CSV table of C-alpha atoms and ligand atoms in Angstrom, one decimal:
chain,number,residue,atom,x,y,z
A,1,MET,CA,-6.4,-4.8,-36.8
A,2,ASP,CA,-6.1,-1.5,-35.0
A,3,LYS,CA,-9.3,-0.3,-33.5
A,4,PHE,CA,-10.5,3.2,-33.0
A,5,VAL,CA,-13.2,5.1,-31.1
A,6,THR,CA,-14.8,8.0,-33.1
A,7,LEU,CA,-15.4,11.2,-31.3
A,8,THR,CA,-17.6,13.9,-32.9
A,9,TYR,CA,-17.0,17.4,-31.8
A,10,GLU,CA,-18.2,20.6,-33.4
A,11,GLY,CA,-19.0,18.7,-36.6
A,12,LYS,CA,-15.5,17.2,-36.9
A,13,GLU,CA,-14.8,13.4,-36.4
A,14,ILE,CA,-11.7,12.4,-34.6
A,15,GLN,CA,-10.4,8.8,-34.4
A,16,LEU,CA,-9.0,7.9,-31.0
A,17,PRO,CA,-7.0,4.6,-30.9
A,18,LEU,CA,-8.2,1.8,-28.7
A,19,ILE,CA,-5.6,0.0,-26.5
A,20,THR,CA,-6.4,-3.5,-25.3
A,21,GLY,CA,-4.6,-5.2,-22.4
A,22,SER,CA,-3.6,-8.9,-22.1
A,23,GLU,CA,-6.8,-9.6,-20.1
A,24,GLY,CA,-9.1,-7.8,-22.5
A,25,GLU,CA,-9.6,-4.5,-20.7
A,26,SER,CA,-9.7,-1.6,-23.1
A,27,ALA,CA,-8.8,2.1,-23.0
A,28,ILE,CA,-9.2,5.0,-25.3
A,29,ASP,CA,-5.8,6.6,-26.1
A,30,ILE,CA,-6.5,10.3,-25.7
A,31,SER,CA,-2.9,11.5,-25.9
A,32,ARG,CA,-3.7,13.4,-29.2
A,33,LEU,CA,-7.1,14.7,-28.0
A,34,ARG,CA,-6.0,18.2,-27.0
A,35,ALA,CA,-3.8,18.7,-30.0
A,36,GLU,CA,-6.7,17.8,-32.3
A,37,THR,CA,-9.7,19.3,-30.5
A,38,GLY,CA,-8.5,21.7,-27.8
A,39,LEU,CA,-10.3,19.6,-25.3
A,40,ILE,CA,-9.0,17.8,-22.2
A,41,THR,CA,-10.8,15.2,-20.1
A,42,MET,CA,-12.1,15.7,-16.6
A,43,ASP,CA,-11.9,12.7,-14.2
A,44,PRO,CA,-11.9,13.6,-10.5
A,45,GLY,CA,-9.8,11.0,-8.5
A,46,TYR,CA,-8.7,9.5,-11.9
A,47,ALA,CA,-11.5,6.9,-11.5
A,48,ASN,CA,-11.6,6.2,-15.2
A,49,THR,CA,-8.0,7.2,-16.1
A,50,GLY,CA,-5.2,4.8,-17.0
A,51,SER,CA,-1.9,6.4,-16.2
A,52,CYS,CA,0.4,3.7,-17.6
A,53,LEU,CA,0.8,0.3,-19.3
A,54,SER,CA,1.9,-2.2,-16.6
A,55,ALA,CA,2.8,-5.9,-16.6
A,56,ILE,CA,3.0,-6.2,-12.8
A,57,THR,CA,-0.4,-6.7,-11.3
A,58,PHE,CA,-3.8,-7.6,-12.7
A,59,MET,CA,-7.0,-7.0,-10.8
A,60,ASP,CA,-10.6,-7.3,-11.8
A,61,GLY,CA,-12.8,-5.4,-9.3
A,62,GLU,CA,-16.0,-6.9,-10.6
A,63,THR,CA,-15.1,-10.5,-10.1
A,64,GLY,CA,-12.5,-10.1,-7.3
A,65,ILE,CA,-9.4,-11.2,-9.0
A,66,LEU,CA,-5.8,-10.3,-8.0
A,67,ARG,CA,-2.7,-11.7,-9.7
A,68,TYR,CA,1.0,-10.7,-9.4
A,69,ARG,CA,2.8,-11.2,-12.7
A,70,GLY,CA,0.0,-13.6,-13.7
A,71,ILE,CA,0.0,-15.8,-10.5
A,72,PRO,CA,-3.2,-15.7,-8.4
A,73,VAL,CA,-2.6,-14.1,-5.0
A,74,GLU,CA,-4.4,-17.0,-3.4
A,75,GLN,CA,-1.6,-19.4,-4.7
A,76,LEU,CA,1.1,-17.1,-3.5
A,77,ALA,CA,-0.5,-16.7,-0.1
A,78,GLU,CA,-0.7,-20.5,0.1
A,79,GLN,CA,2.7,-21.6,-1.3
A,80,SER,CA,5.2,-18.7,-1.6
A,81,THR,CA,7.5,-16.9,0.7
A,82,PHE,CA,7.4,-13.1,1.0
A,83,LYS,CA,11.0,-12.9,-0.3
A,84,GLU,CA,10.1,-15.0,-3.3
A,85,THR,CA,7.0,-12.8,-4.0
A,86,VAL,CA,9.2,-9.7,-3.7
A,87,TYR,CA,11.6,-11.2,-6.3
A,88,LEU,CA,8.6,-12.1,-8.6
A,89,LEU,CA,7.2,-8.5,-8.5
A,90,ILE,CA,10.5,-6.8,-9.1
A,91,ASN,CA,12.0,-9.2,-11.6
A,92,GLY,CA,8.9,-10.4,-13.4
A,93,ARG,CA,9.3,-14.1,-12.6
A,94,LEU,CA,9.9,-16.5,-9.7
A,95,PRO,CA,13.6,-16.9,-8.8
A,96,THR,CA,15.6,-20.1,-9.5
A,97,ARG,CA,17.1,-21.7,-6.4
A,98,ASP,CA,20.5,-19.9,-7.1
A,99,GLU,CA,18.8,-16.6,-7.7
A,100,HIS,CA,16.9,-17.0,-4.5
A,101,THR,CA,20.0,-17.7,-2.5
A,102,GLN,CA,21.8,-14.8,-4.1
A,103,PHE,CA,18.9,-12.5,-3.3
A,104,SER,CA,18.8,-13.7,0.4
A,105,ILE,CA,22.6,-13.0,0.7
A,106,MET,CA,22.1,-9.5,-0.7
A,107,LEU,CA,19.2,-8.7,1.7
A,108,ASN,CA,21.2,-10.1,4.6
A,109,ASP,CA,24.3,-8.1,3.7
A,110,ASN,CA,22.4,-4.9,3.5
A,111,SER,CA,20.1,-5.3,6.5
A,112,LEU,CA,22.1,-3.2,9.0
A,113,VAL,CA,21.1,0.4,9.4
A,114,HIS,CA,23.5,3.4,9.9
A,115,THR,CA,23.5,4.0,13.6
A,116,ASP,CA,23.3,7.8,13.0
A,117,LEU,CA,19.7,7.2,11.8
A,118,LYS,CA,18.8,6.7,15.5
A,119,ALA,CA,19.0,10.5,15.8
A,120,PHE,CA,15.7,10.6,14.0
A,121,PHE,CA,13.9,9.0,16.8
A,122,SER,CA,15.5,11.0,19.6
A,123,ASN,CA,14.9,14.3,17.8
A,124,TYR,CA,11.3,13.7,16.7
A,125,PRO,CA,8.7,15.0,19.2
A,126,ARG,CA,7.5,12.1,21.4
A,127,GLY,CA,4.3,10.6,20.3
A,128,SER,CA,4.9,11.3,16.6
A,129,HIS,CA,3.2,8.9,14.3
A,130,PRO,CA,5.7,6.2,13.0
A,131,MET,CA,4.5,6.7,9.4
A,132,GLY,CA,5.8,10.3,9.5
A,133,ILE,CA,9.1,9.2,11.0
A,134,LEU,CA,9.4,6.4,8.4
A,135,SER,CA,8.7,8.7,5.5
A,136,SER,CA,11.4,11.1,6.7
A,137,MET,CA,13.9,8.4,7.4
A,138,VAL,CA,13.5,6.8,4.0
A,139,ASN,CA,14.0,10.2,2.3
A,140,ALA,CA,17.1,10.8,4.4
A,141,MET,CA,18.6,7.4,3.3
A,142,LYS,CA,19.8,9.2,0.1
A,143,SER,CA,22.2,11.2,2.3
A,144,PHE,CA,23.3,8.3,4.4
A,145,TYR,CA,24.0,6.0,1.4
A,146,PRO,CA,25.5,8.0,-1.4
A,147,ALA,CA,25.1,7.1,-5.1
A,148,LEU,CA,27.3,4.5,-6.8
A,149,ASP,CA,29.2,5.0,-10.1
A,150,THR,CA,26.9,3.3,-12.6
A,151,MET,CA,23.1,3.8,-12.9
A,152,GLU,CA,22.5,0.0,-13.0
A,153,GLU,CA,24.5,-0.6,-9.9
A,154,GLU,CA,22.9,2.3,-8.2
A,155,ILE,CA,19.3,1.1,-8.9
A,156,ASN,CA,20.1,-2.5,-7.8
A,157,ILE,CA,21.7,-1.5,-4.5
A,158,THR,CA,19.0,1.1,-3.8
A,159,MET,CA,16.3,-1.5,-4.2
A,160,THR,CA,18.1,-4.0,-2.0
A,161,ARG,CA,18.9,-1.4,0.6
A,162,LEU,CA,15.3,-0.4,0.8
A,163,LEU,CA,14.0,-3.9,1.1
A,164,ALA,CA,16.6,-4.9,3.7
A,165,LYS,CA,16.9,-1.7,5.8
A,166,VAL,CA,13.3,-0.4,6.0
A,167,ARG,CA,12.3,-3.5,7.8
A,168,THR,CA,15.2,-3.0,10.3
A,169,MET,CA,14.3,0.6,10.7
A,170,ALA,CA,10.6,-0.2,11.4
A,171,ALA,CA,11.6,-2.6,14.2
A,172,MET,CA,14.2,-0.2,15.4
A,173,SER,CA,11.6,2.6,15.7
A,174,TYR,CA,9.4,0.3,17.9
A,175,LYS,CA,12.3,-0.6,20.2
A,176,ILE,CA,13.4,3.0,20.6
A,177,SER,CA,9.8,4.1,21.2
A,178,ARG,CA,9.7,1.7,24.2
A,179,GLY,CA,13.1,2.8,25.4
A,180,HIS,CA,14.6,-0.7,24.7
A,181,GLU,CA,17.9,-1.8,23.2
A,182,ILE,CA,17.8,-2.3,19.4
A,183,VAL,CA,17.9,-5.9,18.3
A,184,LEU,CA,20.0,-6.5,15.2
A,185,PRO,CA,19.0,-8.7,12.2
A,186,ARG,CA,20.3,-12.3,12.2
A,187,PRO,CA,21.5,-14.2,9.2
A,188,ASP,CA,20.0,-17.5,10.3
A,189,LEU,CA,16.4,-16.2,10.3
A,190,THR,CA,14.0,-15.8,7.4
A,191,TYR,CA,12.8,-12.3,6.3
A,192,CYS,CA,9.6,-12.6,8.4
A,193,GLU,CA,11.2,-14.3,11.4
A,194,ASN,CA,13.9,-11.6,11.5
A,195,PHE,CA,11.4,-8.8,11.7
A,196,LEU,CA,9.5,-10.5,14.5
A,197,ASN,CA,12.7,-11.2,16.4
A,198,MET,CA,13.9,-7.6,16.0
A,199,MET,CA,10.5,-6.3,17.2
A,200,PHE,CA,10.0,-8.6,20.2
A,201,ASP,CA,13.3,-10.2,21.4
A,202,THR,CA,14.7,-8.7,24.6
A,203,PRO,CA,17.8,-9.6,26.7
A,204,VAL,CA,15.5,-10.6,29.6
A,205,LYS,CA,12.9,-12.5,27.5
A,206,PRO,CA,14.1,-14.2,24.3
A,207,TYR,CA,11.4,-14.1,21.7
A,208,GLU,CA,9.6,-17.3,21.3
A,209,MET,CA,9.1,-17.7,17.6
A,210,LYS,CA,5.6,-19.1,16.9
A,211,ARG,CA,5.1,-20.8,13.5
A,212,GLU,CA,1.6,-19.3,13.3
A,213,ALA,CA,2.8,-15.8,13.9
A,214,VAL,CA,5.5,-16.1,11.2
A,215,ASN,CA,3.0,-17.6,8.8
A,216,ALA,CA,0.5,-14.8,9.5
A,217,LEU,CA,3.1,-12.1,8.8
A,218,ARG,CA,4.1,-13.9,5.6
A,219,VAL,CA,0.6,-14.0,4.3
A,220,PHE,CA,-0.1,-10.4,5.5
A,221,TRP,CA,2.9,-9.1,3.6
A,222,ILE,CA,2.2,-11.1,0.4
A,223,LEU,CA,-1.4,-9.8,0.4
A,224,HIS,CA,-0.1,-6.2,0.6
A,225,ALA,CA,2.8,-6.6,-1.8
A,226,ASP,CA,1.2,-4.8,-4.8
A,227,HIS,CA,-2.1,-3.4,-5.9
A,228,GLU,CA,-1.5,-1.7,-9.2
A,229,GLN,CA,-2.1,2.0,-9.5
A,230,ASN,CA,-3.5,2.8,-6.0
A,231,CYS,CA,-3.0,6.2,-4.3
A,232,SER,CA,0.5,5.5,-2.8
A,233,THR,CA,1.8,3.6,-5.9
A,234,SER,CA,0.6,6.4,-8.1
A,235,SER,CA,2.3,8.9,-5.8
A,236,VAL,CA,5.6,6.9,-6.2
A,237,ARG,CA,5.2,6.9,-9.9
A,238,MET,CA,4.2,10.6,-10.0
A,239,VAL,CA,7.0,11.8,-7.8
A,240,GLY,CA,9.4,9.5,-9.5
A,241,SER,CA,8.4,10.9,-12.9
A,242,ALA,CA,10.2,14.2,-11.9
A,243,ARG,CA,13.3,11.9,-11.9
A,244,VAL,CA,13.9,12.2,-8.1
A,245,ASN,CA,15.9,9.4,-6.5
A,246,LEU,CA,14.1,6.2,-5.5
A,247,TYR,CA,14.3,7.0,-1.8
A,248,ALA,CA,12.4,10.2,-2.3
A,249,ALA,CA,9.8,8.5,-4.4
A,250,ILE,CA,9.2,5.8,-1.8
A,251,SER,CA,9.1,8.4,0.9
A,252,ALA,CA,6.2,10.0,-1.0
A,253,GLY,CA,4.4,6.6,-1.3
A,254,ILE,CA,4.7,6.2,2.5
A,255,ALA,CA,3.2,9.6,3.1
A,256,ALA,CA,0.2,8.8,0.8
A,257,LEU,CA,-0.3,5.4,2.4
A,258,TRP,CA,-0.6,7.0,5.8
A,259,GLY,CA,-4.0,8.5,5.0
A,260,PRO,CA,-7.1,6.8,6.6
A,261,LEU,CA,-8.8,6.4,3.2
A,262,HIS,CA,-5.8,4.3,2.2
A,263,GLY,CA,-3.3,2.3,4.4
A,264,GLY,CA,-4.2,4.2,7.5
A,265,ALA,CA,-7.6,2.4,7.4
A,266,ASN,CA,-6.2,-0.7,9.2
A,267,GLN,CA,-5.5,1.5,12.3
A,268,ALA,CA,-8.8,3.3,11.9
A,269,VAL,CA,-10.7,0.0,11.8
A,270,ILE,CA,-9.3,-1.1,15.2
A,271,GLU,CA,-10.1,2.3,16.7
A,272,MET,CA,-13.6,2.0,15.4
A,273,LEU,CA,-14.0,-1.6,16.7
A,274,THR,CA,-12.5,-0.6,20.1
A,275,LYS,CA,-15.1,2.2,20.5
A,276,MET,CA,-17.8,-0.4,19.8
A,277,GLU,CA,-16.2,-2.8,22.3
A,278,ASN,CA,-15.9,-0.3,25.1
A,279,GLY,CA,-19.5,0.8,24.6
A,280,SER,CA,-19.1,4.3,23.2
A,281,ASP,CA,-20.6,3.2,19.9
A,282,SER,CA,-23.0,0.4,19.1
A,283,CYS,CA,-22.9,-1.7,16.0
A,284,ALA,CA,-26.2,-0.2,14.8
A,285,LYS,CA,-25.0,3.3,15.4
A,286,VAL,CA,-21.8,2.8,13.5
A,287,VAL,CA,-23.8,1.5,10.5
A,288,GLU,CA,-26.3,4.4,10.7
A,289,ARG,CA,-23.5,7.0,10.9
A,290,ALA,CA,-21.8,5.4,7.9
A,291,LYS,CA,-25.0,5.9,5.9
A,292,ASP,CA,-25.7,9.4,7.1
A,293,LYS,CA,-24.6,11.8,4.3
A,294,SER,CA,-24.5,14.7,6.8
A,295,ASP,CA,-21.8,12.8,8.8
A,296,PRO,CA,-18.3,12.5,7.3
A,297,PHE,CA,-17.9,9.2,9.1
A,298,ARG,CA,-17.4,6.1,6.9
A,299,LEU,CA,-17.3,2.4,7.8
A,300,MET,CA,-13.6,1.9,8.0
A,301,GLY,CA,-12.3,-1.2,6.2
A,302,PHE,CA,-15.3,-1.2,3.8
A,303,GLY,CA,-15.5,-0.1,0.2
A,304,HIS,CA,-12.9,0.1,-2.5
A,305,ARG,CA,-12.3,2.1,-5.6
A,306,VAL,CA,-11.8,-1.0,-7.8
A,307,TYR,CA,-13.5,-3.9,-6.0
A,308,LYS,CA,-17.2,-3.9,-6.3
A,309,THR,CA,-17.3,-7.4,-4.7
A,310,TYR,CA,-15.5,-9.0,-1.8
A,311,ASP,CA,-11.8,-8.0,-1.9
A,312,PRO,CA,-10.0,-11.3,-2.6
A,313,ARG,CA,-7.3,-10.2,0.0
A,314,ALA,CA,-10.0,-9.7,2.6
A,315,LYS,CA,-11.3,-13.2,2.0
A,316,ILE,CA,-7.8,-14.7,2.6
A,317,MET,CA,-7.2,-12.4,5.6
A,318,LYS,CA,-10.5,-13.2,7.2
A,319,LYS,CA,-9.9,-17.0,6.9
A,320,MET,CA,-6.4,-16.6,8.2
A,321,CYS,CA,-7.6,-14.4,11.1
A,322,ASP,CA,-10.0,-17.1,12.2
A,323,GLU,CA,-7.4,-19.8,12.0
A,324,LEU,CA,-4.7,-17.8,13.7
A,325,LEU,CA,-6.7,-16.8,16.7
A,326,GLU,CA,-7.9,-20.3,17.1
A,327,SER,CA,-4.5,-21.9,16.9
A,328,MET,CA,-2.9,-19.3,19.2
A,329,GLN,CA,-5.9,-19.6,21.5
A,330,ILE,CA,-6.5,-15.9,21.5
A,331,ASP,CA,-10.0,-14.6,22.3
A,332,ASP,CA,-10.1,-11.1,20.8
A,333,PRO,CA,-13.4,-9.4,21.4
A,334,LEU,CA,-12.7,-7.1,18.5
A,335,LEU,CA,-13.1,-10.1,16.2
A,336,ASP,CA,-16.6,-10.6,17.4
A,337,ARG,CA,-17.4,-6.9,16.9
A,338,ALA,CA,-15.9,-7.1,13.3
A,339,ARG,CA,-18.0,-10.2,12.5
A,340,GLU,CA,-21.1,-8.6,13.9
A,341,LEU,CA,-20.5,-5.4,11.9
A,342,GLU,CA,-19.8,-7.2,8.7
A,343,GLU,CA,-23.0,-9.3,9.0
A,344,ILE,CA,-25.2,-6.3,9.6
A,345,ALA,CA,-23.5,-4.2,6.9
A,346,LEU,CA,-23.7,-6.9,4.2
A,347,LYS,CA,-27.4,-7.2,4.7
A,348,ASP,CA,-28.1,-3.5,4.7
A,349,PRO,CA,-29.6,-2.1,1.5
A,350,TYR,CA,-27.2,0.9,1.5
A,351,PHE,CA,-24.1,-1.3,1.5
A,352,ILE,CA,-25.7,-3.7,-1.0
A,353,ASP,CA,-26.7,-0.8,-3.4
A,354,HIS,CA,-23.2,0.8,-3.1
A,355,ASN,CA,-21.4,-2.5,-3.5
A,356,LEU,CA,-19.5,-2.0,-0.2
A,357,TYR,CA,-17.7,-5.1,1.1
A,358,PRO,CA,-14.9,-5.5,3.5
A,359,ASN,CA,-11.5,-4.6,2.1
A,360,VAL,CA,-8.1,-5.9,3.1
A,361,ASP,CA,-7.9,-3.6,6.1
A,362,PHE,CA,-11.1,-4.9,7.8
A,363,TYR,CA,-9.5,-8.0,9.3
A,364,SER,CA,-5.8,-7.2,9.0
A,365,GLY,CA,-5.6,-5.2,12.2
A,366,ILE,CA,-6.9,-8.2,14.2
A,367,VAL,CA,-4.3,-10.4,12.7
A,368,LEU,CA,-1.6,-7.8,13.6
A,369,ARG,CA,-2.8,-7.5,17.1
A,370,ALA,CA,-2.6,-11.3,17.5
A,371,ILE,CA,1.0,-11.3,16.6
A,372,GLY,CA,1.7,-8.5,19.0
A,373,ILE,CA,2.0,-5.4,16.7
A,374,PRO,CA,0.9,-2.2,18.4
A,375,THR,CA,-1.9,-0.3,16.7
A,376,ASN,CA,0.2,2.7,15.7
A,377,MET,CA,2.5,0.4,13.8
A,378,PHE,CA,-0.2,-1.1,11.6
A,379,THR,CA,0.2,1.2,8.7
A,380,VAL,CA,4.0,0.7,8.9
A,381,MET,CA,3.4,-3.0,8.5
A,382,PHE,CA,1.4,-2.2,5.4
A,383,ALA,CA,4.2,-0.1,4.1
A,384,LEU,CA,6.7,-2.9,4.6
A,385,GLY,CA,4.5,-5.2,2.6
A,386,ARG,CA,3.9,-2.7,-0.2
A,387,LEU,CA,7.5,-1.7,-0.6
A,388,PRO,CA,8.3,-4.3,-3.3
A,389,GLY,CA,5.2,-3.2,-5.2
A,390,TRP,CA,6.3,0.4,-5.1
A,391,ILE,CA,9.8,-0.5,-6.2
A,392,ALA,CA,8.6,-2.7,-9.0
A,393,GLN,CA,6.2,0.0,-10.3
A,394,TRP,CA,8.9,2.7,-10.1
A,395,ARG,CA,11.3,0.4,-11.9
A,396,GLU,CA,8.8,-0.3,-14.6
A,397,SER,CA,8.2,3.4,-15.1
A,398,THR,CA,12.0,4.0,-15.5
A,399,ASP,CA,12.1,1.4,-18.3
A,400,ASP,CA,9.1,2.8,-20.1
A,401,PRO,CA,10.2,4.6,-23.3
A,402,LEU,CA,7.1,6.8,-22.9
A,403,TRP,CA,8.1,7.8,-19.4
A,404,LYS,CA,7.0,11.5,-19.1
A,405,ILE,CA,6.8,13.8,-16.2
A,406,SER,CA,3.3,13.4,-14.6
A,407,ARG,CA,1.5,16.7,-15.1
A,408,PRO,CA,-2.3,16.7,-15.3
A,409,ARG,CA,-4.2,19.7,-16.6
A,410,GLN,CA,-7.2,21.5,-15.0
A,411,ILE,CA,-10.2,23.6,-15.9
A,412,TYR,CA,-9.7,27.0,-14.3
A,413,THR,CA,-12.8,28.2,-12.4
A,414,GLY,CA,-11.3,31.3,-10.7
A,415,ALA,CA,-11.7,35.0,-11.2
A,416,GLN,CA,-11.2,36.4,-14.7
A,417,LYS,CA,-8.5,39.0,-15.2
A,418,TYR,CA,-8.9,42.2,-13.2
A,419,ASP,CA,-6.4,44.9,-12.3
A,420,TYR,CA,-4.3,45.1,-9.2
A,421,VAL,CA,-5.7,47.7,-6.7
A,422,PRO,CA,-3.0,49.4,-4.5
A,423,MET,CA,-3.4,49.1,-0.7
A,424,HIS,CA,-4.5,52.7,-0.1
A,425,ALA,CA,-7.3,52.3,-2.7
A,426,ARG,CA,-8.8,49.0,-1.3
B,501,ACO,N1,-18.8,3.7,4.4
B,501,ACO,C1,-19.9,4.4,4.0
B,501,ACO,N2,-20.2,4.8,2.7
B,501,ACO,C2,-19.2,4.5,1.8
B,501,ACO,C3,-18.0,3.9,2.2
B,501,ACO,C4,-17.8,3.5,3.5
B,501,ACO,N3,-16.7,2.9,3.9
B,501,ACO,N4,-17.2,3.8,1.1
B,501,ACO,C5,-17.9,4.4,0.1
B,501,ACO,N5,-19.1,4.8,0.5
B,501,ACO,C6,-20.1,5.4,-0.3
B,501,ACO,C7,-19.9,6.9,-0.5
B,501,ACO,O1,-20.4,7.7,0.5
B,501,ACO,C8,-20.5,7.1,-1.9
B,501,ACO,O2,-21.9,7.2,-1.7
B,501,ACO,P1,-22.8,8.1,-2.7
B,501,ACO,O3,-22.5,7.6,-4.1
B,501,ACO,O4,-24.2,7.8,-2.2
B,501,ACO,O5,-22.4,9.5,-2.5
B,501,ACO,C9,-20.2,5.8,-2.6
B,501,ACO,O6,-20.1,4.8,-1.6
B,501,ACO,C10,-18.9,5.8,-3.4
B,501,ACO,O7,-17.9,6.3,-2.6
B,501,ACO,P2,-16.6,7.1,-3.1
B,501,ACO,O8,-16.0,7.8,-2.0
B,501,ACO,O9,-17.0,7.9,-4.4
B,501,ACO,O10,-15.7,5.9,-3.6
B,501,ACO,P3,-14.2,5.9,-3.8
B,501,ACO,O11,-13.9,4.9,-4.8
B,501,ACO,O12,-13.8,7.3,-4.1
B,501,ACO,O13,-13.6,5.6,-2.4
B,501,ACO,C11,-12.7,4.4,-0.6
B,501,ACO,C12,-13.0,4.4,-2.1
B,501,ACO,C13,-11.8,5.7,-0.3
B,501,ACO,C14,-11.8,3.2,-0.2
B,501,ACO,C15,-14.0,4.4,0.3
B,501,ACO,O14,-14.7,3.3,0.0
B,501,ACO,C16,-13.7,4.6,1.8
B,501,ACO,O15,-13.6,5.8,2.2
B,501,ACO,N6,-13.6,3.5,2.5
B,501,ACO,C17,-13.3,3.6,3.9
B,501,ACO,C18,-11.8,3.7,4.2
B,501,ACO,C19,-11.1,2.4,3.9
B,501,ACO,O16,-11.5,1.4,4.3
B,501,ACO,N7,-10.0,2.6,3.1
B,501,ACO,C20,-9.1,1.5,2.7
B,501,ACO,C21,-9.3,1.2,1.3
B,501,ACO,S1,-8.3,-0.2,0.8
B,501,ACO,C22,-6.8,0.4,0.8
B,501,ACO,O17,-6.5,1.5,0.5
B,501,ACO,C23,-5.8,-0.6,1.2
């Protein structure tokens, strides 16, 4: 039976339909609210606003649950490959063996990057952040790879190109930033192995592929693959809703992810821990600053809009971080600082009262350092992991019969009407 919520306004009762999801979460459908009452809703940061129906990712922030297409992320991190998880997110189910082979061939065939794209690096000011470059490059892909004849073909090839080429571009940007020769993708390597090889292989020192590093990258990417309607994904959906091409929508997602309150936090965590390690900030001072309302500083890698308990991704990341450093015999002093900081913060009444726990970014930087990724590439690594999620979410929105241009309203608080005063009279 259909359920409703009754709203009483100025003596009139309005019935607003209740929508219930497959895991029992409910929402009030307010799409007729303004037409019937003249009212709109106000929800800064959209903290209580559902922007779409989605069958891709389920998360429960109170109990710390994360599932892709119904499968717990813990199981995927344990048993799946990144490529398989990508397929799952985009196509809604795990691939058969044949589908997996076909997908691998498509990714391999599309993994080369137009050499003219190198110009991006030579023409960007030195020292530019790789996220800015990546966002521009992805946007430019539309000009390098013109549209195909049918929409279906176009969508499929665009998704494949993005998944295959952005990984190559990211490794290429690192090589060029070091002044080294570009290493091309190889058909005999897996998705994760190929990336590491393109990053670290050199003619004078062949890259020694370590099982632990490949596994760490696999888990890192799976954990970042989707996270429902977060800031960057919502940006992809919002920009996409204007019916721009997919490259432009993904470019917007990359730009949003760059921010330190979002994906940029993994870099910010390492910078914070480094300051602690070199003595410019003590652990106690960092915690005190984070609590001080007159100081804009926040404990990076802590807190989350949805999770009010330990982020399930952070749990897996922390465990993997410990195992990785131990098996690779790496002694990273930043891991000690992170553990110390977590221990103090989790006992502190401020963090307890505010439900602030480590998020995925708290330990991920230490994992990335261990596999040799430079700090300024951390957020790019996040972007590579999130790419399938953005694509899946964009695709879902294009299939939605209710797909409308995203266009929130506002409550105007500016000056009321007054007349223009000519310059001489001001
Ligand atoms: N350090 C100190 N205080 C914090 C932190 C933090 N990391 N996070 C939230 N708070 C406090 C706020 O000051 C606020 O306190 P108040 O209610 O006393 O004023 C309260 O907790 C709620 O904070 P909001 O900013 O309203 O929470 P919101 O859901 O908008 O923000 C966010 C979530 C942006 C992730 C926030 O927790 C934060 O800035 N964290 C640090 C940056 C970070 O790690 N970002 C990565 C997030 S995960 C991801 O995007 C992959």
